[in-house]
PDB file of C-alpha atoms and ligand atoms in Angstrom:
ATOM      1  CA  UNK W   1      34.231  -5.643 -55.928  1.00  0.00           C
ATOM      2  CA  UNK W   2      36.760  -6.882 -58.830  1.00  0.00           C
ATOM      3  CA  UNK W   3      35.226  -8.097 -61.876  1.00  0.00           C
ATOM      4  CA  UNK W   4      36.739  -9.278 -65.186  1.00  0.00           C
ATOM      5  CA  UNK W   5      36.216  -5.843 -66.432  1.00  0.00           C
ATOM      6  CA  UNK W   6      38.296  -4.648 -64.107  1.00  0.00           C
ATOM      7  CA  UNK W   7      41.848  -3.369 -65.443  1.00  0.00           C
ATOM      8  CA  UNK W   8      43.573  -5.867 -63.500  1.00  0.00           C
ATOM      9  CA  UNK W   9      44.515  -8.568 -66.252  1.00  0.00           C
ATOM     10  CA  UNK W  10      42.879 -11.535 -66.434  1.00  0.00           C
ATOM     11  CA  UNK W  11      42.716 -14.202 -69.302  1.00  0.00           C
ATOM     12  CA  UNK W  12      40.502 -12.440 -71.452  1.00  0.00           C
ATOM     13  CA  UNK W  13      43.311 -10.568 -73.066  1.00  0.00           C
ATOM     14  CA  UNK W  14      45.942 -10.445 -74.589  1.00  0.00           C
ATOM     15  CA  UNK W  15      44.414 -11.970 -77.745  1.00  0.00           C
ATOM     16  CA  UNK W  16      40.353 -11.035 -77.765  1.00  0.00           C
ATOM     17  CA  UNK W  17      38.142 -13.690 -76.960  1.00  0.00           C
ATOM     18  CA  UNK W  18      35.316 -14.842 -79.616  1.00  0.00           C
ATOM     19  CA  UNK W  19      32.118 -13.288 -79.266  1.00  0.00           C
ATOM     20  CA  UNK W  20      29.116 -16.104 -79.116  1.00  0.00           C
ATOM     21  CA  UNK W  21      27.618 -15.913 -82.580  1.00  0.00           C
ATOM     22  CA  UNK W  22      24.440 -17.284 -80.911  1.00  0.00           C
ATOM     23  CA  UNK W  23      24.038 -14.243 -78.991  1.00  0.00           C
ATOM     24  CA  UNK W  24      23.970 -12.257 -82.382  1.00  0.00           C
ATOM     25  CA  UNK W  25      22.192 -14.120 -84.683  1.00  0.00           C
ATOM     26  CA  UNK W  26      18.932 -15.760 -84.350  1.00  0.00           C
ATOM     27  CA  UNK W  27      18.339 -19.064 -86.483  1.00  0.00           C
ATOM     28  CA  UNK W  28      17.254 -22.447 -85.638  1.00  0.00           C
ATOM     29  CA  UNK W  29      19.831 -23.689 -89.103  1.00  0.00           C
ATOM     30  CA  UNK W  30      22.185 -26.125 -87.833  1.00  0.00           C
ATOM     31  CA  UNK W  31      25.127 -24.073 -89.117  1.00  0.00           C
ATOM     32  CA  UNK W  32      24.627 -21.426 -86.202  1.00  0.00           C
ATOM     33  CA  UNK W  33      25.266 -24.507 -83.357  1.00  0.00           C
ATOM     34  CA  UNK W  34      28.088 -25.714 -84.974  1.00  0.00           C
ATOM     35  CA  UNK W  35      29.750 -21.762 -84.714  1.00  0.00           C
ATOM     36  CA  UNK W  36      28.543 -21.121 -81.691  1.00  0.00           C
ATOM     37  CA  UNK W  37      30.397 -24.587 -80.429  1.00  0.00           C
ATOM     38  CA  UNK W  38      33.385 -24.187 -82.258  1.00  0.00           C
ATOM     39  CA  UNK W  39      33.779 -20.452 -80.830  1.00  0.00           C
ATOM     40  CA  UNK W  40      33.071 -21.784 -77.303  1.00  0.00           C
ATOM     41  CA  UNK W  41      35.756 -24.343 -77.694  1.00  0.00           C
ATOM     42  CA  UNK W  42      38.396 -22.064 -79.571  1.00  0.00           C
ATOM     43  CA  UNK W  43      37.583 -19.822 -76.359  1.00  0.00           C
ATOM     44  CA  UNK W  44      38.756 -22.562 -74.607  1.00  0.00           C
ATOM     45  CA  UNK W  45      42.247 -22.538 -76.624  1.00  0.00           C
ATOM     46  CA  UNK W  46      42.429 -18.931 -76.418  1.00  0.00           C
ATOM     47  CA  UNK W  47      41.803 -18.383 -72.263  1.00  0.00           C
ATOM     48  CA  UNK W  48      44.436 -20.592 -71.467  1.00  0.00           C
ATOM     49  CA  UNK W  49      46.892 -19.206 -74.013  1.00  0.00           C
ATOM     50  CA  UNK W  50      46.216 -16.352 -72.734  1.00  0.00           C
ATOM     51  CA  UNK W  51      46.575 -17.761 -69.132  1.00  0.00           C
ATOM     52  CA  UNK W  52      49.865 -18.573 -70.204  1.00  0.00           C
ATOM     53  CA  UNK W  53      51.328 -15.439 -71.693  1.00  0.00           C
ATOM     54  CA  UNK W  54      49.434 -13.492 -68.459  1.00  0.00           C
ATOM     55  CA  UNK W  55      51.665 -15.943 -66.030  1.00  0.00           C
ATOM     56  CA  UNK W  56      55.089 -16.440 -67.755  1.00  0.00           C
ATOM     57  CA  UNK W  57      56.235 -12.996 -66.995  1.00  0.00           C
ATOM     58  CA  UNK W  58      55.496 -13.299 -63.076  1.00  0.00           C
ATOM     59  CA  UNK W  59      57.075 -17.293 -62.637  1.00  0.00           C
ATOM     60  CA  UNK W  60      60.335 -16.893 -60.298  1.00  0.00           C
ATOM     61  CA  UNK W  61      63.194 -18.326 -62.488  1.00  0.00           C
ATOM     62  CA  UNK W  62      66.319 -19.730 -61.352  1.00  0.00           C
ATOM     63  CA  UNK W  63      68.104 -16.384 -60.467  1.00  0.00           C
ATOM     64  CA  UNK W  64      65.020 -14.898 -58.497  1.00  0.00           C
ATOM     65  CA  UNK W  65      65.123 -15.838 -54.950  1.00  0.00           C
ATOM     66  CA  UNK W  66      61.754 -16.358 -55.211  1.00  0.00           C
ATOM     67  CA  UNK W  67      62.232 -19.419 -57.531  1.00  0.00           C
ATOM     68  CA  UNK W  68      60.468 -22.574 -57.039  1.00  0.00           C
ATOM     69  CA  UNK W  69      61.393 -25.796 -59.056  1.00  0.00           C
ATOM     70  CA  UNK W  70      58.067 -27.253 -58.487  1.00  0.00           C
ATOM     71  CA  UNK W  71      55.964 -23.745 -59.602  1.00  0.00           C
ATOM     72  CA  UNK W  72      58.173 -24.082 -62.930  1.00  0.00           C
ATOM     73  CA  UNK W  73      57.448 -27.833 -63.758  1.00  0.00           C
ATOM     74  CA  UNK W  74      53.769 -27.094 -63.138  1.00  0.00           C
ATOM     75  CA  UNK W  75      53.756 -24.582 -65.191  1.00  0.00           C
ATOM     76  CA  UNK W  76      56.119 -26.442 -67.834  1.00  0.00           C
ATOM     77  CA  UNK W  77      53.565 -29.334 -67.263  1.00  0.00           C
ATOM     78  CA  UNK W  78      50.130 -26.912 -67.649  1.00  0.00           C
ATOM     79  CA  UNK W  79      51.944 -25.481 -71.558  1.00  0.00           C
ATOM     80  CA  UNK W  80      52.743 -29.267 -72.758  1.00  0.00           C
ATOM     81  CA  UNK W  81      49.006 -29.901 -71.577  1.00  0.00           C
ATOM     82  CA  UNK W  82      47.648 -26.753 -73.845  1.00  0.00           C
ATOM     83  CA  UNK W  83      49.877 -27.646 -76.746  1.00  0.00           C
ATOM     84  CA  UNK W  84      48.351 -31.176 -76.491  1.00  0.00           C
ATOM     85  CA  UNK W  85      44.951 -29.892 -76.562  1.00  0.00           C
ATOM     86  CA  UNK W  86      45.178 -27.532 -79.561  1.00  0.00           C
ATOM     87  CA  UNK W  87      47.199 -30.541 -81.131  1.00  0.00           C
ATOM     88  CA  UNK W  88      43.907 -32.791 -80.486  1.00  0.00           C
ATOM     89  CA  UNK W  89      41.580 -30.207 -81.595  1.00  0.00           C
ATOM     90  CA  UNK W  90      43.152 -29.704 -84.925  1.00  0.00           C
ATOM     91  CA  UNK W  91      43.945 -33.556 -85.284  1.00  0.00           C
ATOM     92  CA  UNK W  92      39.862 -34.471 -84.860  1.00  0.00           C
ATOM     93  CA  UNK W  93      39.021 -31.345 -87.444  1.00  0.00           C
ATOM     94  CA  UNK W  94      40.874 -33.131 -89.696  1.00  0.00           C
ATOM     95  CA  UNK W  95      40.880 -36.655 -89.443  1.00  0.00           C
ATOM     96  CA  UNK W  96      36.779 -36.217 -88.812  1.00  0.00           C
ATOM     97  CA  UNK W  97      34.867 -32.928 -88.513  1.00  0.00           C
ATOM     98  CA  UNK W  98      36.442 -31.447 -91.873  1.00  0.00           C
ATOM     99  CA  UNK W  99      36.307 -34.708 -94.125  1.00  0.00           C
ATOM    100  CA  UNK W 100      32.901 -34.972 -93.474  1.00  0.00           C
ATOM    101  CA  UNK W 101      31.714 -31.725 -93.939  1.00  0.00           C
ATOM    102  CA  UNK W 102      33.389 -32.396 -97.301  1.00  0.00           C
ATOM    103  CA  UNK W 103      31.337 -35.478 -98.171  1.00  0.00           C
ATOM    104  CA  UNK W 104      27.865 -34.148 -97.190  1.00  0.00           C
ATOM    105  CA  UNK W 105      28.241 -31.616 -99.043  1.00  0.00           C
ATOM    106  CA  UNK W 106      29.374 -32.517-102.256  1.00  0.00           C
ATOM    107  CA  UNK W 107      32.506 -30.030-101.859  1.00  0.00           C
ATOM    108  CA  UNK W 108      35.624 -31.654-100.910  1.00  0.00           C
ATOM    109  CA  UNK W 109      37.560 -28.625-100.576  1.00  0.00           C
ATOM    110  CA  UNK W 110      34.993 -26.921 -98.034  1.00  0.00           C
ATOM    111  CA  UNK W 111      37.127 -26.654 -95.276  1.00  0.00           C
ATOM    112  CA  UNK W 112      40.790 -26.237 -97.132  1.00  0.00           C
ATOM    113  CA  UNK W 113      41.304 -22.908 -95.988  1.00  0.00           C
ATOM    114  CA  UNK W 114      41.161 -24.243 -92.097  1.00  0.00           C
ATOM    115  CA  UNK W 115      42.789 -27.166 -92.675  1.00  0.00           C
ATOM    116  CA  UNK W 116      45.732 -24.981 -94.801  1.00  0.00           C
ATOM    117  CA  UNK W 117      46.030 -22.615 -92.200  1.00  0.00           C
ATOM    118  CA  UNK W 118      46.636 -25.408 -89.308  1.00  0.00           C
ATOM    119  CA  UNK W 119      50.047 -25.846 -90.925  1.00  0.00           C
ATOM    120  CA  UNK W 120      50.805 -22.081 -90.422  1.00  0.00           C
ATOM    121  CA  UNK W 121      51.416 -22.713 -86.492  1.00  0.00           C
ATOM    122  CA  UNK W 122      52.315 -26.304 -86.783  1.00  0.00           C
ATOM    123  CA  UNK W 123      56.324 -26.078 -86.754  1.00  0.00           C
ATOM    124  CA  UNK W 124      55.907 -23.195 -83.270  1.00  0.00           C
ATOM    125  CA  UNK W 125      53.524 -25.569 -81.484  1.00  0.00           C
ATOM    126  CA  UNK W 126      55.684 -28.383 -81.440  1.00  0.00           C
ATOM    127  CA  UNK W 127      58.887 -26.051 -80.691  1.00  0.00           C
ATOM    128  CA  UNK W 128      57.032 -25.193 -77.759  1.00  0.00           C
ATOM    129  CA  UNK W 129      55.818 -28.911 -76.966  1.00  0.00           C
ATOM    130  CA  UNK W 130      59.627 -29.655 -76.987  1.00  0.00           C
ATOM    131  CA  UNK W 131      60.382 -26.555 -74.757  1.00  0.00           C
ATOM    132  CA  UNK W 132      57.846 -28.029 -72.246  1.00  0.00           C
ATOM    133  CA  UNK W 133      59.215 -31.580 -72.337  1.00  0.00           C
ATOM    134  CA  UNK W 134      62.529 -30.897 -72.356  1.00  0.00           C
ATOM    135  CA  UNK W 135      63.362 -27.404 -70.192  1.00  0.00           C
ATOM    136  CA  UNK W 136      64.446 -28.171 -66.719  1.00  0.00           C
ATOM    137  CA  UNK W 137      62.783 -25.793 -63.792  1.00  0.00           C
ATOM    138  CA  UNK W 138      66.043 -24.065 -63.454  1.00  0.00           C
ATOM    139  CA  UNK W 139      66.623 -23.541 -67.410  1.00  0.00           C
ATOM    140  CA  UNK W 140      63.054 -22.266 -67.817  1.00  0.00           C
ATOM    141  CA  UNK W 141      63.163 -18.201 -68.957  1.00  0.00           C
ATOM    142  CA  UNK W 142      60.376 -16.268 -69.839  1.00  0.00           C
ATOM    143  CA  UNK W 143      62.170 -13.493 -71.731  1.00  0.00           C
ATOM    144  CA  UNK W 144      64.947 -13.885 -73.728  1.00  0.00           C
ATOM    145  CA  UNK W 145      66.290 -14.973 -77.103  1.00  0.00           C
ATOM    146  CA  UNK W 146      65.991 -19.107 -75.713  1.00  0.00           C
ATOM    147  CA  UNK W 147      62.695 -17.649 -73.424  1.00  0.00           C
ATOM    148  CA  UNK W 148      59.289 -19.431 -73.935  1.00  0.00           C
ATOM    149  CA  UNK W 149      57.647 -15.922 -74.642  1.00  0.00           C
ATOM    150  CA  UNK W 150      59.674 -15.753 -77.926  1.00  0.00           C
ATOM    151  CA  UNK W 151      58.897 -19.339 -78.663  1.00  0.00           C
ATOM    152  CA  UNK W 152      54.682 -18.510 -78.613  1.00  0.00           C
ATOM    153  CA  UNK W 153      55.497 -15.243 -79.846  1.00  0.00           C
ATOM    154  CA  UNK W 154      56.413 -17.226 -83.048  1.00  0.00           C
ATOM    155  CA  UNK W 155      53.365 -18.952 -84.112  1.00  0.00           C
ATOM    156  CA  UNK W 156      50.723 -17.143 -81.567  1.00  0.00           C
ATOM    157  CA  UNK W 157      49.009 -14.572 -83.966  1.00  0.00           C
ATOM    158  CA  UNK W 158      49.059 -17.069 -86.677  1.00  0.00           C
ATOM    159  CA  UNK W 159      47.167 -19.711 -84.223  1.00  0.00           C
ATOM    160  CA  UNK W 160      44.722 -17.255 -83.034  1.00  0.00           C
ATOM    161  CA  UNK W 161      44.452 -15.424 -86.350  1.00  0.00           C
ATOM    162  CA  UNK W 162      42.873 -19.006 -87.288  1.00  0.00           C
ATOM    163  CA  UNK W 163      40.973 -19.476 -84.466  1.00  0.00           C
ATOM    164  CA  UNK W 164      39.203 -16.705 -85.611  1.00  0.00           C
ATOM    165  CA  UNK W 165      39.109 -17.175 -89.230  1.00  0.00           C
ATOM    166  CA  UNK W 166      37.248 -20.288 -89.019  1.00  0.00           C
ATOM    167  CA  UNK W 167      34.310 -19.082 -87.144  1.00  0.00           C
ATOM    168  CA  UNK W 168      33.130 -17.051 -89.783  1.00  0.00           C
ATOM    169  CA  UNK W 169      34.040 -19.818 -92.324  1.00  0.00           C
ATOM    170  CA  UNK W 170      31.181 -22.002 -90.548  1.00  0.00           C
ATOM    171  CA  UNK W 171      28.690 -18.914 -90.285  1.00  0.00           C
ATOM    172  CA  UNK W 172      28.969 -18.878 -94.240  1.00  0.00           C
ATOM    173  CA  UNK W 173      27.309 -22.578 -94.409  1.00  0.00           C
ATOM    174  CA  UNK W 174      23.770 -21.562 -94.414  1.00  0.00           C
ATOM    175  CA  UNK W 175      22.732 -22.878 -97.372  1.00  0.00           C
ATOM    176  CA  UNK W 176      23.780 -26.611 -96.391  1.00  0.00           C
ATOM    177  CA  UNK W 177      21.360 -29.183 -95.538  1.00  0.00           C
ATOM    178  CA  UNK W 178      20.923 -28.146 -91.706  1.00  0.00           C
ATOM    179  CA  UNK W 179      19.481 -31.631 -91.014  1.00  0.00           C
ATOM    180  CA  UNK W 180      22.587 -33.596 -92.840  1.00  0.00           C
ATOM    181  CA  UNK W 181      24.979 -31.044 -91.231  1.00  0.00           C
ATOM    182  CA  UNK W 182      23.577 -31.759 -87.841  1.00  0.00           C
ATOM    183  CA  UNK W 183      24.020 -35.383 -88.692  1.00  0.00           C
ATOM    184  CA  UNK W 184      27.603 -35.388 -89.933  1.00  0.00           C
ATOM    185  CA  UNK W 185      28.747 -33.019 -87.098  1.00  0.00           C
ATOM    186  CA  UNK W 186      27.601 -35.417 -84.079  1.00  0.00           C
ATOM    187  CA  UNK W 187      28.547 -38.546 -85.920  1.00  0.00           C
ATOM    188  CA  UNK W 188      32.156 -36.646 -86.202  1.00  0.00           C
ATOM    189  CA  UNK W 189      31.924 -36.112 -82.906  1.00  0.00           C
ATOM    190  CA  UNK W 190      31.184 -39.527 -81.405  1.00  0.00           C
ATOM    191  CA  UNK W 191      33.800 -40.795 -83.780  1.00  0.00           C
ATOM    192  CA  UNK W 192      36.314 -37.783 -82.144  1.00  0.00           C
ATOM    193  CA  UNK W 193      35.226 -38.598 -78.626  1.00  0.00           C
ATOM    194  CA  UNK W 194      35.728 -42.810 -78.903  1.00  0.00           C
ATOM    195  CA  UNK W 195      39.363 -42.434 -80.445  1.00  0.00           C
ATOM    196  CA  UNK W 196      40.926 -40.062 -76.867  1.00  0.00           C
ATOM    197  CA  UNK W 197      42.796 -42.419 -74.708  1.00  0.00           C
ATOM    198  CA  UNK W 198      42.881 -42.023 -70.735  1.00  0.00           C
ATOM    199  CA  UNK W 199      46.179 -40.063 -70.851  1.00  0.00           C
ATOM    200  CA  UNK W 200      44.451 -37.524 -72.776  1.00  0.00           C
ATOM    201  CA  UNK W 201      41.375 -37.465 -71.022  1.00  0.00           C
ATOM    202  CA  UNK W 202      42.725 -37.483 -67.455  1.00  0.00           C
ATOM    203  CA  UNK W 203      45.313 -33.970 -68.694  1.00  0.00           C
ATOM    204  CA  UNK W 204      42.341 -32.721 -71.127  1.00  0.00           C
ATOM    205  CA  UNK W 205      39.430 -32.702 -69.121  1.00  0.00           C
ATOM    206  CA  UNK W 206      40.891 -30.600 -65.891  1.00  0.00           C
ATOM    207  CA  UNK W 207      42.414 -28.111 -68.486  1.00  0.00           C
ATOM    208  CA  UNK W 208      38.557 -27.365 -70.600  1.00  0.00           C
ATOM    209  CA  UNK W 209      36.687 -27.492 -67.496  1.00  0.00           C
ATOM    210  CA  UNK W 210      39.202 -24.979 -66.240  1.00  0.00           C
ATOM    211  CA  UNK W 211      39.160 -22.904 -69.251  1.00  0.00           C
ATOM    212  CA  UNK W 212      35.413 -22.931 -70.212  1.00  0.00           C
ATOM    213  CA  UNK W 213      34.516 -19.593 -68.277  1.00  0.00           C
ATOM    214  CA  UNK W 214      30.220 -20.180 -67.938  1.00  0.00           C
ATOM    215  CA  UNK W 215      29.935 -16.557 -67.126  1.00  0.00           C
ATOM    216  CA  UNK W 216      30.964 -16.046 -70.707  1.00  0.00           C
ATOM    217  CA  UNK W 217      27.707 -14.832 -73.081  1.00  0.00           C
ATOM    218  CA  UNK W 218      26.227 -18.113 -73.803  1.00  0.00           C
ATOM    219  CA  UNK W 219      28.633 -19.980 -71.918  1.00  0.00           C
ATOM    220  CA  UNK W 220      26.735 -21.480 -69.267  1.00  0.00           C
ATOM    221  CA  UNK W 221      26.400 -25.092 -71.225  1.00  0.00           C
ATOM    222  CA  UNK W 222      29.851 -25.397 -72.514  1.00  0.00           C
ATOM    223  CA  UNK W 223      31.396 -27.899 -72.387  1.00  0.00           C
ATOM    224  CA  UNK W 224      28.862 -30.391 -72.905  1.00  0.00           C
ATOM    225  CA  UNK W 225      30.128 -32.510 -70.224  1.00  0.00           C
ATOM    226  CA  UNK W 226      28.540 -34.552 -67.165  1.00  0.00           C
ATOM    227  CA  UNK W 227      27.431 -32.338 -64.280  1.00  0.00           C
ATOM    228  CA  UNK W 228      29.840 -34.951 -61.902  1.00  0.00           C
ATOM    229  CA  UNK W 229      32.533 -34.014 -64.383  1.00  0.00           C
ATOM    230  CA  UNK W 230      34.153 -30.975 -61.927  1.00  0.00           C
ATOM    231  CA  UNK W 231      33.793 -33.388 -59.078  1.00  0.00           C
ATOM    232  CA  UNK W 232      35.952 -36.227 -60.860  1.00  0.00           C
ATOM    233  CA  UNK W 233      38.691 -33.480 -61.949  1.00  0.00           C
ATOM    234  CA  UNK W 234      38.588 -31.789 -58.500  1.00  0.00           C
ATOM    235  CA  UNK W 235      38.445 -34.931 -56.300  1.00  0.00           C
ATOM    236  CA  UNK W 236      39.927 -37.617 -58.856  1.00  0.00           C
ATOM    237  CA  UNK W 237      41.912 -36.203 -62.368  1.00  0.00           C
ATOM    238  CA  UNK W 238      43.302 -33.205 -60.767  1.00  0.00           C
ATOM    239  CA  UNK W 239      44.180 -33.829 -57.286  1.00  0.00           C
ATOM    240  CA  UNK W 240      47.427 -33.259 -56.459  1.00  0.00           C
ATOM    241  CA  UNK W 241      48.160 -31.960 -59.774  1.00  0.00           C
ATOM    242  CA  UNK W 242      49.589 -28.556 -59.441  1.00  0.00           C
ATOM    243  CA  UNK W 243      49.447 -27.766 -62.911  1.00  0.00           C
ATOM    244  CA  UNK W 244      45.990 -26.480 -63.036  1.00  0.00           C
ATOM    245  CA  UNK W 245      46.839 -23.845 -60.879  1.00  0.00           C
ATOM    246  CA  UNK W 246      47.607 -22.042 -64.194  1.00  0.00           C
ATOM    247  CA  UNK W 247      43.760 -22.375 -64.702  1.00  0.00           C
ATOM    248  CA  UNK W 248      41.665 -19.194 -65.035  1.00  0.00           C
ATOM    249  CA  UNK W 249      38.495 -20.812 -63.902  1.00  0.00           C
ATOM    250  CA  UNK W 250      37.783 -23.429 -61.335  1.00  0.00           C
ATOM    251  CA  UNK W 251      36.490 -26.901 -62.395  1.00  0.00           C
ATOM    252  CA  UNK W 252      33.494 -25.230 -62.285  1.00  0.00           C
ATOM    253  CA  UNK W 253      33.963 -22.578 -64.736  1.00  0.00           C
ATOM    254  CA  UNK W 254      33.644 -19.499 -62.287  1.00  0.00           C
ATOM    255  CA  UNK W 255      36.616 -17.286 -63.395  1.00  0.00           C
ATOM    256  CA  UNK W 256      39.268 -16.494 -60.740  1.00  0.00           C
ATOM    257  CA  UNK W 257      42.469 -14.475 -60.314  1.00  0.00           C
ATOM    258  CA  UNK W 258      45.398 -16.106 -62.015  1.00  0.00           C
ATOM    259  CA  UNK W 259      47.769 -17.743 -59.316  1.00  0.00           C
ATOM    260  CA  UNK W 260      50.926 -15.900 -60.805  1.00  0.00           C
ATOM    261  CA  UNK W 261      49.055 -12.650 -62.068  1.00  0.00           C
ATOM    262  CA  UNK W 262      49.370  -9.349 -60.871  1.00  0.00           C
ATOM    263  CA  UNK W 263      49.398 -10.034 -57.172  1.00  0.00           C
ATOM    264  CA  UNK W 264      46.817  -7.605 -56.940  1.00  0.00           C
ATOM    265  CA  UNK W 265      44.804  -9.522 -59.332  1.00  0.00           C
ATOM    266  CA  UNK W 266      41.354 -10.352 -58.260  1.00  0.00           C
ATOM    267  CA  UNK W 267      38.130 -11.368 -59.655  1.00  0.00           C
ATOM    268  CA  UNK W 268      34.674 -11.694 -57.785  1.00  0.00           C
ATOM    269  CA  UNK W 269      31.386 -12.344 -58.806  1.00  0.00           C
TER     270      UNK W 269
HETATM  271 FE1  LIG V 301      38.310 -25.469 -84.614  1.00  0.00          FE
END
């Protein structure tokens, strides 16, 4: 029986995922939820990145008489989706989560570092947003000096490198107020969650819910969504939506082999 363990690859890899700090640490301080969620939804970024760079390679292009135009505009369609969703996660940091973390804490400049390094990746996200928009299925190439792989390559470790970064800069904030930071963080959140629109939500929620892998240490809550919530992407957002194909997990979050993997990818529970 495959697992994710298994050498076959699978979206946990190539960039590492982030381990739960819940699962380390023991503390009923606010500042450990706030970690643990932020890790669980930077996992979320990172799977499907990595669900991209694990699929590109194996996508029939034009030459390959394999090719299919409509396998290459899902897949075009799947990257625009992710670079729209790291785009929104950044955005709500810091129009809302990092502002008030500021405030509450009397130091404006807690979260500079984060909000610095977002501008490290900015310029290769929105290469690649244009590469997705704008690439017909027949000019789309993995490799190569116009490829998509060189275009992620760009910006990737930077994006990650943050990802990562930012984790630990929560798991410093102890000493806050743990009630006021509890406070500020949901308020931010509410605030984030009122100002999607329904073209976001109907290409964001498919692409979490297939990203969030439950089986994942401490995963099994994440995201914090209805339980009818796979139901409306499977049966509603998502149907006939080839895109999330390119998803590592199902709607429900049980991890599966990538579509355009390894054909002898597989993954069982
Ligand atoms: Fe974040």
């Amino acid at each position: 029986m495959a697992t994710k363990s298994d050498p076959i690859p699978w979206a946990d890899g190539p960039f590492s995922l982030i381990e739960t700090p819940s699962v380390k640490r023991k503390s009923d301080h606010f500042y450990l939820k706030a970690a643990t969620e932020m890790a669980h939804a930077h996992n979320v970024l990172i799977r499907s990145l990595n669900a991209i760079l694990r699929q590109g390679p194996h996508i029939p292009t034009s030459t390959d008489p394999k090719y299919c135009a409509k396998d290459v505009a899902d897949f075009l369609n799947y990257v625009r989706c992710w670079v729209q969703m790291v785009h929104h996660h950044h955005w709500v940091e810091e129009e809302f989560i990092f502002p008030e973390m500021g405030k509450f804490s009397g130091k404006p400049g807690l979260m500079d570092e984060p909000r610095h390094q977002h501008e490290s990746f900015q310029a290769g996200l929105t290469n690649l947003e244009s590469y997705s928009i704008n690439t017909k299925p027949e000019q789309f190439e993995w490799k190569g000096p116009q490829g998509m792989e060189r275009i992620i390559g760009s910006f990737s470790e930077q994006l990650t490198g943050h990802l990562y970064d930012e984790i630990e800069v929560l798991l410093t904030m102890g000493d806050l107020d743990s009630e006021e930071f509890k406070k500020t963080w949901l308020k931010a959140e509410t605030i984030a969650k009122q100002s999607g629109n329904l073209k976001l939500l109907v290409e964001m929620v498919p692409l979490v819910l297939g990203s969030a892998d439950k089986t994942y240490e401490g995963g099994e809550d994440f995201p914090p969504f209805p339980w009818f919530m796979p139901y409306v992407a499977h049966y509603g957002l998502a149907a006939r939506n080839g895109s999330w194909r390119f998803n590592p997990c199902d709607f429900w979050g049980k991890p599966r082999p990538l579509a355009f993997g390894d054909s002898s990818s597989s993954i069982e529970d």
